[in-house]
């Protein structure tokens, strides 16, 4: 655990710290404005943002905050009737966080404290896209049958998130392309829920921060992979 924290402190830039502090201040201000009625949503958002920033920097410590986030966000999704996201977090993300923590801890580059990164082949990308599309159609049908709030978007974000988490554990650059798609669709889904009074504003803001981070880290990982020892994607 001590090594996880020491590695996490390496390689931070001023923009990274500004993004984290801005998000934290915004979410805390929102909690005060709401009269502390959405404490779980705020804590979920903060830990989710910490997870995303640390993952973007390639720090294995991200999975510790990810564990907290998946537990709390699963509850927020349940309260909003987004059952796909609830199941995704509690039944899939949570165990995968432990897998990611183990995997990233074993592939950390000593000097930077970040993980070595991979890139998929064209065939692997097409396979991921095809399987994700099939998963979306299946989930859409199941969620519509179960009476979920947003079965089409919920199914899409769930299928994409499954693929993105696998790519993340594998340390692949393409995870950020998948996460950007997830974040965009999640903003649309939670905005509709918030308009109907069924969603958390803190959660909506969290997804907005995730989208910004996803775009930033897509660019950073695309550049960084050329500077690190390449490991062929499995």
PDB file of C-alpha atoms in Angstrom:
ATOM      1  CA  UNK A   1       0.000   0.000   0.000  1.00  0.00           C
ATOM      2  CA  UNK A   2       2.867   2.388   0.792  1.00  0.00           C
ATOM      3  CA  UNK A   3       4.307   1.813  -2.689  1.00  0.00           C
ATOM      4  CA  UNK A   4       0.908   2.526  -4.274  1.00  0.00           C
ATOM      5  CA  UNK A   5       0.795   5.928  -2.594  1.00  0.00           C
ATOM      6  CA  UNK A   6       4.427   6.760  -3.374  1.00  0.00           C
ATOM      7  CA  UNK A   7       3.941   5.874  -7.058  1.00  0.00           C
ATOM      8  CA  UNK A   8       0.727   7.926  -7.161  1.00  0.00           C
ATOM      9  CA  UNK A   9       2.579  11.098  -6.122  1.00  0.00           C
ATOM     10  CA  UNK A  10       4.905  10.998  -9.136  1.00  0.00           C
ATOM     11  CA  UNK A  11       4.324  12.817 -12.434  1.00  0.00           C
ATOM     12  CA  UNK A  12       1.520  15.265 -11.571  1.00  0.00           C
ATOM     13  CA  UNK A  13       1.261  18.497 -13.545  1.00  0.00           C
ATOM     14  CA  UNK A  14      -0.365  21.784 -12.592  1.00  0.00           C
ATOM     15  CA  UNK A  15      -3.330  21.254 -14.991  1.00  0.00           C
ATOM     16  CA  UNK A  16      -3.999  17.859 -13.367  1.00  0.00           C
ATOM     17  CA  UNK A  17      -4.120  19.413  -9.897  1.00  0.00           C
ATOM     18  CA  UNK A  18      -6.265  22.325 -11.100  1.00  0.00           C
ATOM     19  CA  UNK A  19      -8.798  19.931 -12.650  1.00  0.00           C
ATOM     20  CA  UNK A  20      -9.016  17.895  -9.448  1.00  0.00           C
ATOM     21  CA  UNK A  21      -9.337  20.904  -7.158  1.00  0.00           C
ATOM     22  CA  UNK A  22     -11.934  22.594  -9.407  1.00  0.00           C
ATOM     23  CA  UNK A  23     -14.078  19.470  -9.482  1.00  0.00           C
ATOM     24  CA  UNK A  24     -13.782  19.035  -5.706  1.00  0.00           C
ATOM     25  CA  UNK A  25     -14.774  22.641  -4.963  1.00  0.00           C
ATOM     26  CA  UNK A  26     -17.703  22.473  -7.397  1.00  0.00           C
ATOM     27  CA  UNK A  27     -19.061  19.255  -5.909  1.00  0.00           C
ATOM     28  CA  UNK A  28     -18.649  20.412  -2.306  1.00  0.00           C
ATOM     29  CA  UNK A  29     -20.394  23.694  -3.138  1.00  0.00           C
ATOM     30  CA  UNK A  30     -23.228  21.710  -4.684  1.00  0.00           C
ATOM     31  CA  UNK A  31     -23.530  19.576  -1.539  1.00  0.00           C
ATOM     32  CA  UNK A  32     -23.808  22.709   0.604  1.00  0.00           C
ATOM     33  CA  UNK A  33     -26.359  24.235  -1.796  1.00  0.00           C
ATOM     34  CA  UNK A  34     -28.484  21.073  -1.622  1.00  0.00           C
ATOM     35  CA  UNK A  35     -28.377  21.135   2.170  1.00  0.00           C
ATOM     36  CA  UNK A  36     -26.216  17.988   2.254  1.00  0.00           C
ATOM     37  CA  UNK A  37     -29.128  15.934   0.886  1.00  0.00           C
ATOM     38  CA  UNK A  38     -26.945  14.225  -1.700  1.00  0.00           C
ATOM     39  CA  UNK A  39     -23.924  13.207   0.400  1.00  0.00           C
ATOM     40  CA  UNK A  40     -23.678   9.744  -1.191  1.00  0.00           C
ATOM     41  CA  UNK A  41     -23.814  11.235  -4.688  1.00  0.00           C
ATOM     42  CA  UNK A  42     -21.098  13.779  -3.864  1.00  0.00           C
ATOM     43  CA  UNK A  43     -18.753  11.222  -2.288  1.00  0.00           C
ATOM     44  CA  UNK A  44     -19.381   8.903  -5.230  1.00  0.00           C
ATOM     45  CA  UNK A  45     -18.544  11.725  -7.631  1.00  0.00           C
ATOM     46  CA  UNK A  46     -15.362  12.714  -5.778  1.00  0.00           C
ATOM     47  CA  UNK A  47     -14.023   9.161  -5.581  1.00  0.00           C
ATOM     48  CA  UNK A  48     -14.987   8.603  -9.217  1.00  0.00           C
ATOM     49  CA  UNK A  49     -13.046  11.684 -10.281  1.00  0.00           C
ATOM     50  CA  UNK A  50     -10.024  10.571  -8.218  1.00  0.00           C
ATOM     51  CA  UNK A  51     -10.238   7.149  -9.846  1.00  0.00           C
ATOM     52  CA  UNK A  52     -10.355   8.669 -13.342  1.00  0.00           C
ATOM     53  CA  UNK A  53      -7.474  11.107 -12.763  1.00  0.00           C
ATOM     54  CA  UNK A  54      -5.252   8.435 -11.237  1.00  0.00           C
ATOM     55  CA  UNK A  55      -6.137   5.959 -13.999  1.00  0.00           C
ATOM     56  CA  UNK A  56      -5.304   8.595 -16.584  1.00  0.00           C
ATOM     57  CA  UNK A  57      -1.899   9.039 -14.962  1.00  0.00           C
ATOM     58  CA  UNK A  58      -1.430   5.265 -15.005  1.00  0.00           C
ATOM     59  CA  UNK A  59      -1.437   4.927 -11.201  1.00  0.00           C
ATOM     60  CA  UNK A  60      -2.481   1.599  -9.662  1.00  0.00           C
ATOM     61  CA  UNK A  61      -3.865   3.480  -6.631  1.00  0.00           C
ATOM     62  CA  UNK A  62      -6.838   4.456  -8.828  1.00  0.00           C
ATOM     63  CA  UNK A  63      -8.458   1.112  -8.069  1.00  0.00           C
ATOM     64  CA  UNK A  64      -8.684   1.828  -4.325  1.00  0.00           C
ATOM     65  CA  UNK A  65     -10.858   4.877  -5.042  1.00  0.00           C
ATOM     66  CA  UNK A  66     -12.604   2.889  -7.771  1.00  0.00           C
ATOM     67  CA  UNK A  67     -13.778   0.316  -5.221  1.00  0.00           C
ATOM     68  CA  UNK A  68     -15.413   3.050  -3.118  1.00  0.00           C
ATOM     69  CA  UNK A  69     -16.930   4.681  -6.189  1.00  0.00           C
ATOM     70  CA  UNK A  70     -18.471   1.486  -7.575  1.00  0.00           C
ATOM     71  CA  UNK A  71     -20.202   0.694  -4.282  1.00  0.00           C
ATOM     72  CA  UNK A  72     -21.674   4.187  -3.888  1.00  0.00           C
ATOM     73  CA  UNK A  73     -22.497   4.801  -7.547  1.00  0.00           C
ATOM     74  CA  UNK A  74     -24.286   1.462  -7.714  1.00  0.00           C
ATOM     75  CA  UNK A  75     -26.620   2.731  -5.011  1.00  0.00           C
ATOM     76  CA  UNK A  76     -27.139   6.068  -6.827  1.00  0.00           C
ATOM     77  CA  UNK A  77     -27.980   4.175 -10.028  1.00  0.00           C
ATOM     78  CA  UNK A  78     -30.414   1.933  -8.136  1.00  0.00           C
ATOM     79  CA  UNK A  79     -32.162   4.989  -6.660  1.00  0.00           C
ATOM     80  CA  UNK A  80     -32.482   6.482 -10.165  1.00  0.00           C
ATOM     81  CA  UNK A  81     -33.908   3.293 -11.663  1.00  0.00           C
ATOM     82  CA  UNK A  82     -30.847   2.794 -13.884  1.00  0.00           C
ATOM     83  CA  UNK A  83     -30.613  -0.928 -13.207  1.00  0.00           C
ATOM     84  CA  UNK A  84     -28.036  -1.622 -15.905  1.00  0.00           C
ATOM     85  CA  UNK A  85     -25.564   0.756 -14.276  1.00  0.00           C
ATOM     86  CA  UNK A  86     -26.390  -0.680 -10.849  1.00  0.00           C
ATOM     87  CA  UNK A  87     -25.654  -4.260 -11.947  1.00  0.00           C
ATOM     88  CA  UNK A  88     -22.614  -3.118 -13.907  1.00  0.00           C
ATOM     89  CA  UNK A  89     -21.043  -1.518 -10.842  1.00  0.00           C
ATOM     90  CA  UNK A  90     -21.891  -4.090  -8.194  1.00  0.00           C
ATOM     91  CA  UNK A  91     -21.560  -7.307 -10.195  1.00  0.00           C
ATOM     92  CA  UNK A  92     -18.821  -6.405 -12.693  1.00  0.00           C
ATOM     93  CA  UNK A  93     -16.853  -3.252 -11.819  1.00  0.00           C
ATOM     94  CA  UNK A  94     -16.315  -4.189  -8.175  1.00  0.00           C
ATOM     95  CA  UNK A  95     -14.539  -7.526  -8.779  1.00  0.00           C
ATOM     96  CA  UNK A  96     -12.717  -6.055 -11.785  1.00  0.00           C
ATOM     97  CA  UNK A  97     -11.302  -3.298  -9.563  1.00  0.00           C
ATOM     98  CA  UNK A  98      -9.419  -5.950  -7.596  1.00  0.00           C
ATOM     99  CA  UNK A  99      -8.207  -7.561 -10.835  1.00  0.00           C
ATOM    100  CA  UNK A 100      -7.010  -4.177 -12.094  1.00  0.00           C
ATOM    101  CA  UNK A 101      -5.256  -3.390  -8.828  1.00  0.00           C
ATOM    102  CA  UNK A 102      -3.335  -6.684  -9.028  1.00  0.00           C
ATOM    103  CA  UNK A 103      -2.516  -6.325 -12.743  1.00  0.00           C
ATOM    104  CA  UNK A 104      -1.398  -2.693 -12.665  1.00  0.00           C
ATOM    105  CA  UNK A 105       0.687  -3.227  -9.538  1.00  0.00           C
ATOM    106  CA  UNK A 106       2.672  -5.890 -11.405  1.00  0.00           C
ATOM    107  CA  UNK A 107       3.311  -3.697 -14.486  1.00  0.00           C
ATOM    108  CA  UNK A 108       4.359  -0.364 -12.981  1.00  0.00           C
ATOM    109  CA  UNK A 109       7.322   1.522 -14.443  1.00  0.00           C
ATOM    110  CA  UNK A 110       9.617   2.522 -11.562  1.00  0.00           C
ATOM    111  CA  UNK A 111      10.761   5.966 -12.697  1.00  0.00           C
ATOM    112  CA  UNK A 112       7.328   7.477 -13.448  1.00  0.00           C
ATOM    113  CA  UNK A 113       5.231   5.379 -11.090  1.00  0.00           C
ATOM    114  CA  UNK A 114       2.828   4.689 -13.973  1.00  0.00           C
ATOM    115  CA  UNK A 115       1.945   1.487 -15.809  1.00  0.00           C
ATOM    116  CA  UNK A 116       3.334   0.355 -19.146  1.00  0.00           C
ATOM    117  CA  UNK A 117       0.709   0.835 -21.858  1.00  0.00           C
ATOM    118  CA  UNK A 118      -0.529  -1.237 -24.808  1.00  0.00           C
ATOM    119  CA  UNK A 119      -2.273  -0.703 -28.135  1.00  0.00           C
ATOM    120  CA  UNK A 120      -4.684  -3.135 -29.806  1.00  0.00           C
ATOM    121  CA  UNK A 121      -4.296  -4.445 -33.347  1.00  0.00           C
ATOM    122  CA  UNK A 122      -6.900  -3.563 -35.985  1.00  0.00           C
ATOM    123  CA  UNK A 123      -8.426  -7.054 -35.745  1.00  0.00           C
ATOM    124  CA  UNK A 124      -8.692  -6.809 -31.945  1.00  0.00           C
ATOM    125  CA  UNK A 125     -10.447  -3.441 -32.255  1.00  0.00           C
ATOM    126  CA  UNK A 126     -13.000  -4.819 -34.722  1.00  0.00           C
ATOM    127  CA  UNK A 127     -13.645  -7.799 -32.445  1.00  0.00           C
ATOM    128  CA  UNK A 128     -14.225  -5.528 -29.441  1.00  0.00           C
ATOM    129  CA  UNK A 129     -16.599  -3.307 -31.458  1.00  0.00           C
ATOM    130  CA  UNK A 130     -18.595  -6.298 -32.726  1.00  0.00           C
ATOM    131  CA  UNK A 131     -18.952  -7.952 -29.315  1.00  0.00           C
ATOM    132  CA  UNK A 132     -19.893  -4.627 -27.719  1.00  0.00           C
ATOM    133  CA  UNK A 133     -22.628  -4.085 -30.314  1.00  0.00           C
ATOM    134  CA  UNK A 134     -24.088  -7.543 -29.674  1.00  0.00           C
ATOM    135  CA  UNK A 135     -23.931  -6.935 -25.916  1.00  0.00           C
ATOM    136  CA  UNK A 136     -25.803  -3.645 -26.324  1.00  0.00           C
ATOM    137  CA  UNK A 137     -28.672  -5.288 -28.217  1.00  0.00           C
ATOM    138  CA  UNK A 138     -29.008  -8.005 -25.564  1.00  0.00           C
ATOM    139  CA  UNK A 139     -28.881  -5.536 -22.668  1.00  0.00           C
ATOM    140  CA  UNK A 140     -31.340  -3.167 -24.365  1.00  0.00           C
ATOM    141  CA  UNK A 141     -33.870  -5.993 -24.596  1.00  0.00           C
ATOM    142  CA  UNK A 142     -33.341  -7.143 -20.996  1.00  0.00           C
ATOM    143  CA  UNK A 143     -33.527  -3.635 -19.526  1.00  0.00           C
ATOM    144  CA  UNK A 144     -36.621  -2.761 -21.539  1.00  0.00           C
ATOM    145  CA  UNK A 145     -38.297  -5.935 -20.262  1.00  0.00           C
ATOM    146  CA  UNK A 146     -37.327  -5.143 -16.645  1.00  0.00           C
ATOM    147  CA  UNK A 147     -38.842  -1.642 -16.833  1.00  0.00           C
ATOM    148  CA  UNK A 148     -35.628   0.394 -16.569  1.00  0.00           C
ATOM    149  CA  UNK A 149     -35.749   4.184 -16.908  1.00  0.00           C
ATOM    150  CA  UNK A 150     -33.590   4.502 -20.058  1.00  0.00           C
ATOM    151  CA  UNK A 151     -33.129   1.027 -21.596  1.00  0.00           C
ATOM    152  CA  UNK A 152     -31.482   2.139 -24.856  1.00  0.00           C
ATOM    153  CA  UNK A 153     -28.907   4.466 -23.276  1.00  0.00           C
ATOM    154  CA  UNK A 154     -28.524   2.299 -20.183  1.00  0.00           C
ATOM    155  CA  UNK A 155     -27.807  -0.734 -22.357  1.00  0.00           C
ATOM    156  CA  UNK A 156     -25.323   1.188 -24.509  1.00  0.00           C
ATOM    157  CA  UNK A 157     -23.398   2.629 -21.558  1.00  0.00           C
ATOM    158  CA  UNK A 158     -23.356  -0.779 -19.848  1.00  0.00           C
ATOM    159  CA  UNK A 159     -22.019  -2.631 -22.896  1.00  0.00           C
ATOM    160  CA  UNK A 160     -19.418   0.042 -23.618  1.00  0.00           C
ATOM    161  CA  UNK A 161     -18.386   0.149 -19.968  1.00  0.00           C
ATOM    162  CA  UNK A 162     -17.788  -3.609 -19.894  1.00  0.00           C
ATOM    163  CA  UNK A 163     -15.485  -3.281 -22.898  1.00  0.00           C
ATOM    164  CA  UNK A 164     -13.763  -0.182 -21.497  1.00  0.00           C
ATOM    165  CA  UNK A 165     -13.045  -1.847 -18.142  1.00  0.00           C
ATOM    166  CA  UNK A 166     -11.490  -4.885 -19.848  1.00  0.00           C
ATOM    167  CA  UNK A 167      -9.319  -2.579 -21.957  1.00  0.00           C
ATOM    168  CA  UNK A 168      -8.399  -0.627 -18.831  1.00  0.00           C
ATOM    169  CA  UNK A 169      -7.274  -3.701 -16.908  1.00  0.00           C
ATOM    170  CA  UNK A 170      -5.235  -4.694 -19.994  1.00  0.00           C
ATOM    171  CA  UNK A 171      -3.652  -1.191 -19.911  1.00  0.00           C
ATOM    172  CA  UNK A 172      -4.755  -0.452 -23.496  1.00  0.00           C
ATOM    173  CA  UNK A 173      -4.874   3.043 -24.993  1.00  0.00           C
ATOM    174  CA  UNK A 174      -8.253   2.268 -26.586  1.00  0.00           C
ATOM    175  CA  UNK A 175      -9.944   2.266 -23.183  1.00  0.00           C
ATOM    176  CA  UNK A 176     -10.097   6.074 -23.332  1.00  0.00           C
ATOM    177  CA  UNK A 177     -11.945   6.031 -26.655  1.00  0.00           C
ATOM    178  CA  UNK A 178     -14.507   3.683 -25.107  1.00  0.00           C
ATOM    179  CA  UNK A 179     -14.744   5.736 -21.900  1.00  0.00           C
ATOM    180  CA  UNK A 180     -15.325   8.926 -23.909  1.00  0.00           C
ATOM    181  CA  UNK A 181     -18.293   7.264 -25.628  1.00  0.00           C
ATOM    182  CA  UNK A 182     -19.578   6.009 -22.250  1.00  0.00           C
ATOM    183  CA  UNK A 183     -19.245   9.458 -20.685  1.00  0.00           C
ATOM    184  CA  UNK A 184     -21.068  11.206 -23.530  1.00  0.00           C
ATOM    185  CA  UNK A 185     -24.024   8.795 -23.415  1.00  0.00           C
ATOM    186  CA  UNK A 186     -24.092   8.854 -19.596  1.00  0.00           C
ATOM    187  CA  UNK A 187     -24.359  12.664 -19.564  1.00  0.00           C
ATOM    188  CA  UNK A 188     -27.375  12.440 -21.872  1.00  0.00           C
ATOM    189  CA  UNK A 189     -28.980   9.693 -19.752  1.00  0.00           C
ATOM    190  CA  UNK A 190     -28.448  11.391 -16.371  1.00  0.00           C
ATOM    191  CA  UNK A 191     -29.509  14.792 -17.731  1.00  0.00           C
ATOM    192  CA  UNK A 192     -32.856  13.298 -18.746  1.00  0.00           C
ATOM    193  CA  UNK A 193     -33.223  11.672 -15.323  1.00  0.00           C
ATOM    194  CA  UNK A 194     -32.303  14.930 -13.575  1.00  0.00           C
ATOM    195  CA  UNK A 195     -34.898  16.812 -15.633  1.00  0.00           C
ATOM    196  CA  UNK A 196     -37.525  14.331 -14.433  1.00  0.00           C
ATOM    197  CA  UNK A 197     -36.380  14.702 -10.831  1.00  0.00           C
ATOM    198  CA  UNK A 198     -35.101  11.116 -10.699  1.00  0.00           C
ATOM    199  CA  UNK A 199     -31.348  11.676 -10.977  1.00  0.00           C
ATOM    200  CA  UNK A 200     -28.520  13.220  -8.979  1.00  0.00           C
ATOM    201  CA  UNK A 201     -27.044  16.544 -10.116  1.00  0.00           C
ATOM    202  CA  UNK A 202     -23.739  15.547  -8.486  1.00  0.00           C
ATOM    203  CA  UNK A 203     -23.707  12.437 -10.673  1.00  0.00           C
ATOM    204  CA  UNK A 204     -24.416  14.516 -13.778  1.00  0.00           C
ATOM    205  CA  UNK A 205     -21.478  16.806 -12.946  1.00  0.00           C
ATOM    206  CA  UNK A 206     -19.299  13.761 -12.280  1.00  0.00           C
ATOM    207  CA  UNK A 207     -19.957  12.444 -15.794  1.00  0.00           C
ATOM    208  CA  UNK A 208     -19.155  15.877 -17.214  1.00  0.00           C
ATOM    209  CA  UNK A 209     -15.770  15.831 -15.487  1.00  0.00           C
ATOM    210  CA  UNK A 210     -15.259  12.247 -16.684  1.00  0.00           C
ATOM    211  CA  UNK A 211     -15.850  13.377 -20.285  1.00  0.00           C
ATOM    212  CA  UNK A 212     -13.266  16.152 -20.010  1.00  0.00           C
ATOM    213  CA  UNK A 213     -10.762  13.767 -18.403  1.00  0.00           C
ATOM    214  CA  UNK A 214     -11.422  11.107 -21.033  1.00  0.00           C
ATOM    215  CA  UNK A 215     -10.617  13.494 -23.882  1.00  0.00           C
ATOM    216  CA  UNK A 216      -7.470  14.747 -22.121  1.00  0.00           C
ATOM    217  CA  UNK A 217      -6.204  11.246 -21.359  1.00  0.00           C
ATOM    218  CA  UNK A 218      -6.968   9.997 -24.873  1.00  0.00           C
ATOM    219  CA  UNK A 219      -4.477  12.562 -26.160  1.00  0.00           C
ATOM    220  CA  UNK A 220      -1.948  11.934 -23.365  1.00  0.00           C
ATOM    221  CA  UNK A 221      -1.965   8.133 -23.718  1.00  0.00           C
ATOM    222  CA  UNK A 222      -1.727   8.391 -27.504  1.00  0.00           C
ATOM    223  CA  UNK A 223       1.448  10.471 -27.121  1.00  0.00           C
ATOM    224  CA  UNK A 224       2.865   8.605 -24.124  1.00  0.00           C
ATOM    225  CA  UNK A 225       2.704   5.133 -25.631  1.00  0.00           C
ATOM    226  CA  UNK A 226       5.402   6.122 -28.121  1.00  0.00           C
ATOM    227  CA  UNK A 227       7.808   6.963 -25.290  1.00  0.00           C
ATOM    228  CA  UNK A 228       7.452   3.739 -23.263  1.00  0.00           C
ATOM    229  CA  UNK A 229       8.580   0.162 -23.853  1.00  0.00           C
ATOM    230  CA  UNK A 230       5.851  -1.479 -25.950  1.00  0.00           C
ATOM    231  CA  UNK A 231       4.163  -4.638 -24.706  1.00  0.00           C
ATOM    232  CA  UNK A 232       2.091  -6.419 -27.330  1.00  0.00           C
ATOM    233  CA  UNK A 233      -1.610  -6.591 -26.454  1.00  0.00           C
ATOM    234  CA  UNK A 234      -2.698 -10.087 -25.535  1.00  0.00           C
TER     235      UNK A 234
END
